[in-house]
Every structure is written in structure tokens, then in C-alpha cells.
Short mmCIF file of C-alpha atoms in Angstrom, two decimals:
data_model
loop_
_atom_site.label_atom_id
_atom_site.label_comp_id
_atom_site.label_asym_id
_atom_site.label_seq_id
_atom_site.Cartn_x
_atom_site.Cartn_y
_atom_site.Cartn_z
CA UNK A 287 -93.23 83.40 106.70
CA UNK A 288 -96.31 81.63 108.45
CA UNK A 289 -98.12 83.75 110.43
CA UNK A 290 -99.75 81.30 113.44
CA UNK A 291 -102.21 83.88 114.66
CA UNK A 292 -104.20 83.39 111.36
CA UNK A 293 -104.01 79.59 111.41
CA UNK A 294 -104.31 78.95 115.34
CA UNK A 295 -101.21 77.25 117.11
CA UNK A 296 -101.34 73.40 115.97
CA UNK A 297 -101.26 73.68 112.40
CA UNK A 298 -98.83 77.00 112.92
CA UNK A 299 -96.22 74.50 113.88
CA UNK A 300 -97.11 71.52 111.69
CA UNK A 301 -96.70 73.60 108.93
CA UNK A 302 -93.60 74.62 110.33
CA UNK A 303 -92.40 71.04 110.60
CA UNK A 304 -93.17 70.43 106.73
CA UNK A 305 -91.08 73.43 105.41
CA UNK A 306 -88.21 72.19 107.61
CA UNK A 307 -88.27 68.63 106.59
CA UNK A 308 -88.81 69.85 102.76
CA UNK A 309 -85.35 72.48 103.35
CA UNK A 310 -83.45 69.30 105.07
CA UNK A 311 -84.54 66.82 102.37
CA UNK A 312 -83.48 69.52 99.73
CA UNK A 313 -80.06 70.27 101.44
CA UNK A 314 -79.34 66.30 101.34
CA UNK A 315 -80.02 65.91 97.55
CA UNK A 316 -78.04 68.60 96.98
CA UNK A 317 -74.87 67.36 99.63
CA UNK A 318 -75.18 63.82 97.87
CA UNK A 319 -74.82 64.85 94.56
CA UNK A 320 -71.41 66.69 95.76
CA UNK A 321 -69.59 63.46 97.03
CA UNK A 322 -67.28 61.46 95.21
CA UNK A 323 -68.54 57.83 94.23
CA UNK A 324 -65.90 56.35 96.89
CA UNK A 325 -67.20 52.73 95.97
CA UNK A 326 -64.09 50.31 94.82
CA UNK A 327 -63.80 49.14 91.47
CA UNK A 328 -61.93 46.37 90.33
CA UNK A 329 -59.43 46.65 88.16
CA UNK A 330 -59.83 45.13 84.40
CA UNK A 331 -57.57 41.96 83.49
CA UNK A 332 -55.64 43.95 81.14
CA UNK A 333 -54.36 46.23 83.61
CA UNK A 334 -53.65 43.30 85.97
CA UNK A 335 -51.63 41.80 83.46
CA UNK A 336 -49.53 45.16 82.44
CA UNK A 337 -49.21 45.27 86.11
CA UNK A 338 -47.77 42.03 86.42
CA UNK A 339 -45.80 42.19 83.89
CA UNK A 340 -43.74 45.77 84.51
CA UNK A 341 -42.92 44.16 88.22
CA UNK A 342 -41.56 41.28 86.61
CA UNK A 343 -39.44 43.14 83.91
CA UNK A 344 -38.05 45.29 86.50
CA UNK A 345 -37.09 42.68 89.27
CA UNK A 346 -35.87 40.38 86.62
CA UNK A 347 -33.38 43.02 85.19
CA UNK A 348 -32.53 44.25 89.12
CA UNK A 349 -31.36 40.26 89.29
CA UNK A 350 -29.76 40.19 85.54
CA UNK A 351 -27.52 43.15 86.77
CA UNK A 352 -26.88 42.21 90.34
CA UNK A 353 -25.83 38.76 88.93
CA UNK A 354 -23.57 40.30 86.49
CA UNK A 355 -21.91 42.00 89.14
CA UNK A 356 -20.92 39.00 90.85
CA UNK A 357 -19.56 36.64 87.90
CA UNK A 358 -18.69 39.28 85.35
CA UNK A 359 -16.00 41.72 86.42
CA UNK A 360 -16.94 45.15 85.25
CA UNK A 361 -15.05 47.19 83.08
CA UNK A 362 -12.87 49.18 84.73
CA UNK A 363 -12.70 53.42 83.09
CA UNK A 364 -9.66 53.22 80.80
CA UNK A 365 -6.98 55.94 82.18
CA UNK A 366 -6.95 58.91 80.33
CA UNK A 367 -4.19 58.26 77.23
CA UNK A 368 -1.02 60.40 77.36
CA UNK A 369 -0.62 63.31 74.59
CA UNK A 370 2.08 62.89 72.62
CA UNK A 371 4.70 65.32 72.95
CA UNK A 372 7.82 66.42 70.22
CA UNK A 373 10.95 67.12 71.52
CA UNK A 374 13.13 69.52 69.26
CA UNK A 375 17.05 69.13 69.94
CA UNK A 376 19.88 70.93 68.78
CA UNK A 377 23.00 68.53 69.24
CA UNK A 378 26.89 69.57 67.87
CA UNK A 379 27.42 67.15 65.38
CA UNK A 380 29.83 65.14 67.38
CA UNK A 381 26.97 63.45 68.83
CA UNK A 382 25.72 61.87 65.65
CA UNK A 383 27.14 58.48 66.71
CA UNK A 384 25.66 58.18 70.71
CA UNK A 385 22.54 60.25 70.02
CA UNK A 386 20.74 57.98 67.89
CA UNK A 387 21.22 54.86 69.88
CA UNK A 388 20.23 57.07 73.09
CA UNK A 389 16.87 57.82 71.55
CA UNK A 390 16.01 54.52 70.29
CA UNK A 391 16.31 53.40 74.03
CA UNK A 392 14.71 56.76 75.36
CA UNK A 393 11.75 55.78 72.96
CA UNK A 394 10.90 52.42 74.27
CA UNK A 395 10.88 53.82 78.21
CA UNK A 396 8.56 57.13 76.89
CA UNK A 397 7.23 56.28 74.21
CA UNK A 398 4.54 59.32 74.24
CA UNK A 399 7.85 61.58 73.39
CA UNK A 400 9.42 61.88 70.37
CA UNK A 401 12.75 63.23 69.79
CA UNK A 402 13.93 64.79 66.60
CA UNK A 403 17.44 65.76 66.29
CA UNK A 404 19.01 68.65 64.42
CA UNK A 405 22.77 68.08 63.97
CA UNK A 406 25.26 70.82 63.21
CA UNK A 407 28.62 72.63 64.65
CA UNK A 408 27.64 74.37 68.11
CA UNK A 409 28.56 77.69 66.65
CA UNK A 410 25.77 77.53 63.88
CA UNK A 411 23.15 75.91 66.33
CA UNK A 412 23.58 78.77 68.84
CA UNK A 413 23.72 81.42 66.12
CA UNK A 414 19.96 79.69 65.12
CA UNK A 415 18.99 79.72 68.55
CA UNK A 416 19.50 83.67 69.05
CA UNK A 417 17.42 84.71 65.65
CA UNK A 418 14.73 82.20 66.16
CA UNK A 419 14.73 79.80 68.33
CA UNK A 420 12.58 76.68 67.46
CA UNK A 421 14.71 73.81 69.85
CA UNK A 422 14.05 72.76 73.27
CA UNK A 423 16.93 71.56 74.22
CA UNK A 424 21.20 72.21 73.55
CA UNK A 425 23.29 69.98 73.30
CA UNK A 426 26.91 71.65 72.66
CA UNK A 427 30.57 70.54 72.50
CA UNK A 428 31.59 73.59 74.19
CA UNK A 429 30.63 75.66 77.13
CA UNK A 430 31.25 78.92 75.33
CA UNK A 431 27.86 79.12 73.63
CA UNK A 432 25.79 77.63 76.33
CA UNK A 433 27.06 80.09 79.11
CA UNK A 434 26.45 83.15 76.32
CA UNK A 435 23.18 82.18 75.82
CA UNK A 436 22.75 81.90 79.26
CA UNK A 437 24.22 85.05 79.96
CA UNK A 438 22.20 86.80 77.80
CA UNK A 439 18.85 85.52 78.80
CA UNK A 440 19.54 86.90 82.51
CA UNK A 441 20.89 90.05 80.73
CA UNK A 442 17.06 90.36 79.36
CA UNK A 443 15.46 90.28 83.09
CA UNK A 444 14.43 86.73 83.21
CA UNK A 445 15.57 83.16 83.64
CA UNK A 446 14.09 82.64 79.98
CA UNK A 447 16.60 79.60 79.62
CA UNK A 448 17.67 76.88 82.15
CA UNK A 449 20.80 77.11 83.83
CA UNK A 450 23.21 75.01 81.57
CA UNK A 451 24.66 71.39 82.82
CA UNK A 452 27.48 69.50 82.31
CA UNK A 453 26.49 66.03 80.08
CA UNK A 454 29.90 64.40 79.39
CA UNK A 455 33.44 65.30 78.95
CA UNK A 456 35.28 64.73 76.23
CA UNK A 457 38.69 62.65 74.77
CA UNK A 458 41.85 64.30 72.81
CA UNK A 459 43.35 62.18 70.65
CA UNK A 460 46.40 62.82 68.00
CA UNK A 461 45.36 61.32 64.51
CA UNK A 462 47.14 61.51 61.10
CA UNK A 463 46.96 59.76 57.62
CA UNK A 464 50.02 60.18 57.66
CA UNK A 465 52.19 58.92 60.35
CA UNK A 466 51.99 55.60 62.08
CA UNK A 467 50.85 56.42 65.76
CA UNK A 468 52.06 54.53 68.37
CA UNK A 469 50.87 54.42 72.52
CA UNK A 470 53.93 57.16 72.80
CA UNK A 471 52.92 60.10 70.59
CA UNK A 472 55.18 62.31 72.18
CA UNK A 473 57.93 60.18 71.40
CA UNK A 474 57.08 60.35 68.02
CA UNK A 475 57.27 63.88 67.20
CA UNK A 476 60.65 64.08 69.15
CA UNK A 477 61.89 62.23 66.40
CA UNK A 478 60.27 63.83 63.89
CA UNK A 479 61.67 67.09 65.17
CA UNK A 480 65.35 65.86 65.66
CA UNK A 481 65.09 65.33 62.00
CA UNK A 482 64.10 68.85 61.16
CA UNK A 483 60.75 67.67 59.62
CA UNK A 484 58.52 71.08 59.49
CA UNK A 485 55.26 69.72 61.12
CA UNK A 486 51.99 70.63 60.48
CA UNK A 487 49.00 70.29 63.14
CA UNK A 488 45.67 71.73 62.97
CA UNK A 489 43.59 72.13 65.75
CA UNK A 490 39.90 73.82 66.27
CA UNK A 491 39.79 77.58 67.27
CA UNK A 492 41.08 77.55 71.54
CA UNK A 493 39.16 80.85 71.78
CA UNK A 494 35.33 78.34 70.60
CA UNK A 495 36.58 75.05 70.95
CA UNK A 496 37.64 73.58 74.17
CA UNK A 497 39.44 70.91 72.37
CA UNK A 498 41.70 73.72 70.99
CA UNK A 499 42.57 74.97 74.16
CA UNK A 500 42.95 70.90 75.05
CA UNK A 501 45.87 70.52 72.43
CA UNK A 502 47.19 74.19 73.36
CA UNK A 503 47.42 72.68 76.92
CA UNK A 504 49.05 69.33 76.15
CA UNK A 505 51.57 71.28 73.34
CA UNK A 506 53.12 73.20 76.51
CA UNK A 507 52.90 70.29 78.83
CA UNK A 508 55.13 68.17 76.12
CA UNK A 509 57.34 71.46 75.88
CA UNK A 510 56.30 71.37 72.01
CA UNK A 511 54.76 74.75 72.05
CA UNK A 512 58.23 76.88 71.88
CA UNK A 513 59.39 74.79 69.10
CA UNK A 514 59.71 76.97 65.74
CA UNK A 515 59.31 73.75 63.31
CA UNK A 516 55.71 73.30 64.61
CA UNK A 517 53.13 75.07 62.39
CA UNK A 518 49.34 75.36 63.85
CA UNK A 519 46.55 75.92 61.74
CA UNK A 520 43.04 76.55 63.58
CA UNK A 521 39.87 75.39 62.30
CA UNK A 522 36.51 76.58 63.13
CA UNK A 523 35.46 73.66 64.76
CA UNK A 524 36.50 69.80 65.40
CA UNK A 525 34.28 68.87 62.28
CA UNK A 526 36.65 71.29 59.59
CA UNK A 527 39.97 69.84 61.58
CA UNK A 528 39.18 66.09 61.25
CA UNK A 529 38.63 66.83 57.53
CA UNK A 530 41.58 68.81 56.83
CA UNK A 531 43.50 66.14 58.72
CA UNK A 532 42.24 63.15 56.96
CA UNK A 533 42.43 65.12 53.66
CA UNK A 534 46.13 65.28 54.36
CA UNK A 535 46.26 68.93 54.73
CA UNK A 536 47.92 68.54 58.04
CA UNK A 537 50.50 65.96 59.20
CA UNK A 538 48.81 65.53 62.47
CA UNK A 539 45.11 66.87 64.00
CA UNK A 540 43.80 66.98 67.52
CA UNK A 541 40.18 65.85 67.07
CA UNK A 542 37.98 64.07 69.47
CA UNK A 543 37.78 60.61 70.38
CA UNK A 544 34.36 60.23 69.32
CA UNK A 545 35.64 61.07 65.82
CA UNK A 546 37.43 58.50 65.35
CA UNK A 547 34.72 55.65 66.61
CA UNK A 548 31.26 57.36 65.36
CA UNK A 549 29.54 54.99 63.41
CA UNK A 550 29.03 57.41 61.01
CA UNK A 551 33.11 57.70 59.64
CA UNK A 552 34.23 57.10 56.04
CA UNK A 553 36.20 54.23 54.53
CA UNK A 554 39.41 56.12 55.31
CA UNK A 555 38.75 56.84 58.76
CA UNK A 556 38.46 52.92 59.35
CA UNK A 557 41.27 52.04 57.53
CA UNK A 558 43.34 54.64 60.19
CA UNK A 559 41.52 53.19 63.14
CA UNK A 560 42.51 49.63 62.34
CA UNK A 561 46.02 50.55 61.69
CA UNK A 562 46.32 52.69 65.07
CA UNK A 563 47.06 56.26 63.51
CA UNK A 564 45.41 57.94 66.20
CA UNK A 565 46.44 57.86 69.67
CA UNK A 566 44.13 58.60 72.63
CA UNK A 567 46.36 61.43 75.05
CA UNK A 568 46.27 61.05 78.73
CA UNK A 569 43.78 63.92 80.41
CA UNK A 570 45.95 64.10 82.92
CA UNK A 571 47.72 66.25 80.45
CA UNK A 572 45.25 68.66 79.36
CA UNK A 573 42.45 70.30 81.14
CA UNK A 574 38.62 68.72 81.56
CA UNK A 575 37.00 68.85 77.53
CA UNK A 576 33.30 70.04 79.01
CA UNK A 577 29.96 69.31 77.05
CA UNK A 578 27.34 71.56 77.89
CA UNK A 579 23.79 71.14 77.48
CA UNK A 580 20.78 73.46 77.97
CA UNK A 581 17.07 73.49 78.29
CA UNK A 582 15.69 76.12 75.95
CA UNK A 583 12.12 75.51 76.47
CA UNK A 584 11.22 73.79 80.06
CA UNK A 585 8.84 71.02 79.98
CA UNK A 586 8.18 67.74 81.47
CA UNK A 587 8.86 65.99 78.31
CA UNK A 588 12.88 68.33 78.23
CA UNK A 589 13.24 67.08 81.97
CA UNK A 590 12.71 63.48 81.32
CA UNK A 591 15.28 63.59 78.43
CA UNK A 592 17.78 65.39 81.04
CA UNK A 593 17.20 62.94 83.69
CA UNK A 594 17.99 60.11 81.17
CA UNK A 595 20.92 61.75 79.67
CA UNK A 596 22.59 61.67 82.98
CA UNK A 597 21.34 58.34 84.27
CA UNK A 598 23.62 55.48 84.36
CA UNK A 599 22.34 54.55 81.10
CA UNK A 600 22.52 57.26 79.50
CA UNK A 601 26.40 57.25 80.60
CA UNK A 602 27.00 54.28 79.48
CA UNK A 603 26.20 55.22 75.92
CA UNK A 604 28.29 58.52 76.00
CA UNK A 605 30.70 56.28 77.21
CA UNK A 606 30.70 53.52 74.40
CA UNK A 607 30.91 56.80 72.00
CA UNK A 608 34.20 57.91 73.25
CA UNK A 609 33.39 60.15 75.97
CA UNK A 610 33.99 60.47 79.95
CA UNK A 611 31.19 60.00 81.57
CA UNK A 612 29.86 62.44 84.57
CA UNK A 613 30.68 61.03 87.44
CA UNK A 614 27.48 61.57 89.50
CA UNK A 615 25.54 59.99 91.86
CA UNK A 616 23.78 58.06 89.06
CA UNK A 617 27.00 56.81 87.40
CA UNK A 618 29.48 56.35 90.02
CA UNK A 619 29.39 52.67 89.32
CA UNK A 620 30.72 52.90 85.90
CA UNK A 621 34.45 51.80 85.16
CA UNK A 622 35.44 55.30 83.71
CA UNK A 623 34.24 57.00 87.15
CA UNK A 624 36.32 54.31 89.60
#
């Protein structure tokens, strides 16, 4: 510190005036070495350029895809494909005729299902059906083995099966190798009887088969059941009485109609259809022939089949097979349901 009582008062405060201005200058130098260089600088070509050039690029390819938008259509997301689903069916073998020519037209209208068929007499299929059951679907000539399946799955606790449904009704007829049939069967075995001919007539087992109980029926409503020179022999099933009958074993057989016209019949069977040795009985003289069917495993894929099987179509190609349609709402304008 200056001490102006030593150096009297004017230099005291020139002196004073020095160390300030040296402190200020010193305080500037050291401020101005601090700042930023804030003075522009322009930019290089070669920047300019890249410049330039990533505008371009980028407005150009906003244009490419804006025009694209306008005169290309874009692509719309392709819907999600279907998964293709197997459907397992277990069908009494009288449906070997209608079933295939149902699932060659169920194919082209869902093509994402595909049916395979297991063909065999209803008692067998149901006896599969309780040890193991791989189907999704019944398909039965008789109600007996539908409603005890049924039965027994609400025995269990739980609706583990659908509730069965009717899918067509089915046609008695009388055929024989034997005999030449006419449009009057009952005519003919009156005369057979006046001449004390023994006659032999097998029909499947009434207690499984409800075309058995179907001939039982039309036997008493031709007042042929009393008579003590008719011999019945029951079969197992529809499939062991058409053979019998055709083998000759019996002089006459109550078998179905779709027996005699499946596609699938032998030489001999189309030798008796062309020369009329089967004759189709009125229903009005036996009681309705039921086919059940049942869905063992509910789907989407086992309702679609269901919904087809009683559609009009479907009908119609029961029908062509030799059965009675259902008359439902969807087939009430076929001829058979008039």
C-alpha cells in the first residue's frame, strides 16, 4: 500500500492512478483471452457441396415416394392365410355311396378343411369311440348308439359330447335273388304263402337296428307276423343282411334303399336292380328309419360340416343316395319334403 504522507499528496494519487490502470489493463488481457472467437467463418466448398447434395437426395426421394403414391397403388397387407384343419369322421357304412360325393363338394366351398372318413357298422364305430376316441364327428344309422353315448357323457358330469341330431331318414325296401319283385310285394308273398312255400327273411337285429324294428313294423301291418311259414333270421346289422340275402341264404331281406343304389354294389346287385327284385315299401307302413349324427369333438371346422350336412345341398345328396331328406327350414323346397 502507498503511504501519501511520505510522498506528499500529488504524486500519492498519481501513483494511485498507475496501479489502477496497470490492475484494469491486467483484468482485460485476462477477460479477452476467456471469450470465444465469435467471428464467422465461411464454410469450405466441400461442405457446401455435401450440403447440397444431402437436401437434394432427400427431397428428391420425398417426391419419388409421394409420386409413387399417386400412380402406383400400394400393396395392400395380404390377410392372414387360414390353418388348415382335419376333420376325423366316423360314418356307418351305409353312407359310403353319398359321403364321398358330399365331401368333394364340401371341399371346394372350405377348402382349408379336410375330411377323412372312417367307414364301418355303427356298432363297431361306437364301440371305438368309448375305448379311444380319435373322431370328431358320428355319423350312425341308428339312434341307439348316438343317444348311449350321449347318455353316458352326461352320466360323467359334463356335456363332453354334443347333443345328437337327426341327418336323414332312411328307406325299407324288400329285395331277393330270388323272387321277381313287383310294385305289390305284399301280394307276392300271399301267394307264396297260399302255396305253403316255407319263407325265409332276414332282417338286422330290431333291438340295434331301426330297420329291424322297420320290417318288424311293416310284418304286423301286412298281418304276416302271426304266420307260422315265415322264418326270421336277424343279422347284426344291414351290412351282414344284404349279404346273406344276395348270397341266397334268405328268400327275401329287408335292407335299405341306399343298398341297393350305392355306387359301391357288386355285379349281382346290378343285375337285381335292373330286373326290379327289390321293391321300395311305403313308410306309411312302418315307423320313421332315423340317422343320427353327433359331434364328438366341437369345433368350427365340425360345425361347418353340420351346417352343410343339413343344408339344402347337402339334402339333396342324401336324397339322390336313397334317403328322406330332413325336412327343415333349409330343405323344405325339396320334392321329398312337399
Amino acid at each position: 500500500m502507498i503511504d501519501c504522507n511520505m510522498y506528499g499528496q500529488d504524486r500519492c494519487w498519481q501513483s494511485k492512478l498507475r496501479t489502477l490502470q496497470g490492475c484494469a489493463l491486467l483484468v482485460a488481457g485476462l477477460l479477452g483471452g476467456c471469450q470465444p472467437d465469435k467471428s464467422p467463418v465461411a464454410p469450405s466448398p466441400e461442405t457446401s457441396s455435401q450440403a447440397s447434395q444431402t437436401y437434394t437426395t432427400a427431397a428428391s426421394e420425398q417426391v419419388s415416394t409421394r409420386g409413387a403414391s399417386v400412380t402406383e397403388p400400394i400393396a395392400a397387407a395380404s390377410a392372414p392365410t387360414k390353418r388348415s384343419v382335419t376333420l376325423l369322421i366316423a360314418a356307418s357304412t351305409n353312407l359310403n355311396s353319398a359321403l364321398p360325393v358330399m365331401v368333394e363338394d364340401f371341399n371346394r366351398l372350405h377348402p382349408d378343411i379336410t375330411l377323412k372318413i372312417t367307414y364301418d357298422t355303427s356298432d363297431k364305430l361306437a364301440a371305438r369311440i368309448r375305448q379311444h376316441n380319435n373322431f370328431d364327428i358320428f355319423l350312425t344309422a341308428s339312434q341307439v348308439y348316438t343317444q348311449d353315448l350321449y347318455a353316458a357323457s352326461q352320466r360323467r358330469g359334463g356335456s363332453r359330447y354334443g347333443q345328437p341330431f337327426i341327418y336323414a331318414r332312411g328307406q325299407l325296401v324288400l329285395y331277393s335273388t330270388k323272387y321277381a319283385l313287383t310294385d305289390t310285394p305284399t301280394q307276392l308273398l300271399d301267394d307264396l304263402l297260399i302255396q305253403h312255400a316255407p319263407l325265409q327273411i332276414a332282417l338286422s337285429d330290431p333291438e340295434l337296428s331301426p330297420y329291424g324294428r322297420a320290417a318288424q313294423a311293416w310284418l304286423v301291418n301286412q298281418n304276416f307276423a302271426s304266420s307260422t311259414q315265415i322264418q326270421l333270421q336277424p343279422y347284426a346289422n344291414l351290412i351282414q343282411t344284404f349279404a346273406a340275402t344276395d348270397q341266397g341264404l334268405a328268400d327275401f331281406g329287408f335292407i335299405s334303399l341306399a343298398q341297393v343304389l350305392s355306387k359301391a354294389r357288386d355285379n349281382t346287385v346290378r343285375k337285381a336292380t335292373e330286373t326290379r327284385s327289390y321293391a321300395l315299401l311305403s313308410k306309411a307302413d312302418y315307423p320313421p328309419i332315423l340317422h343320427e349324427g353327433m359331434v364328438l369333438k366341437p369345433s368350427a371346422a365340425s360345425q361347418q360340416f353340420v351346417s352343410y350336412l343339413l343344408s339344402s345341398k347337402g339334402q339333396l345328396l342324401l336324397t339322390e343316395a336313397g334317403y328322406l331328406p330332413v325336412c327343415g327350414d333349409n330343405s323344405l323346397k325339396l320334392p321329398a319334403c312337399s
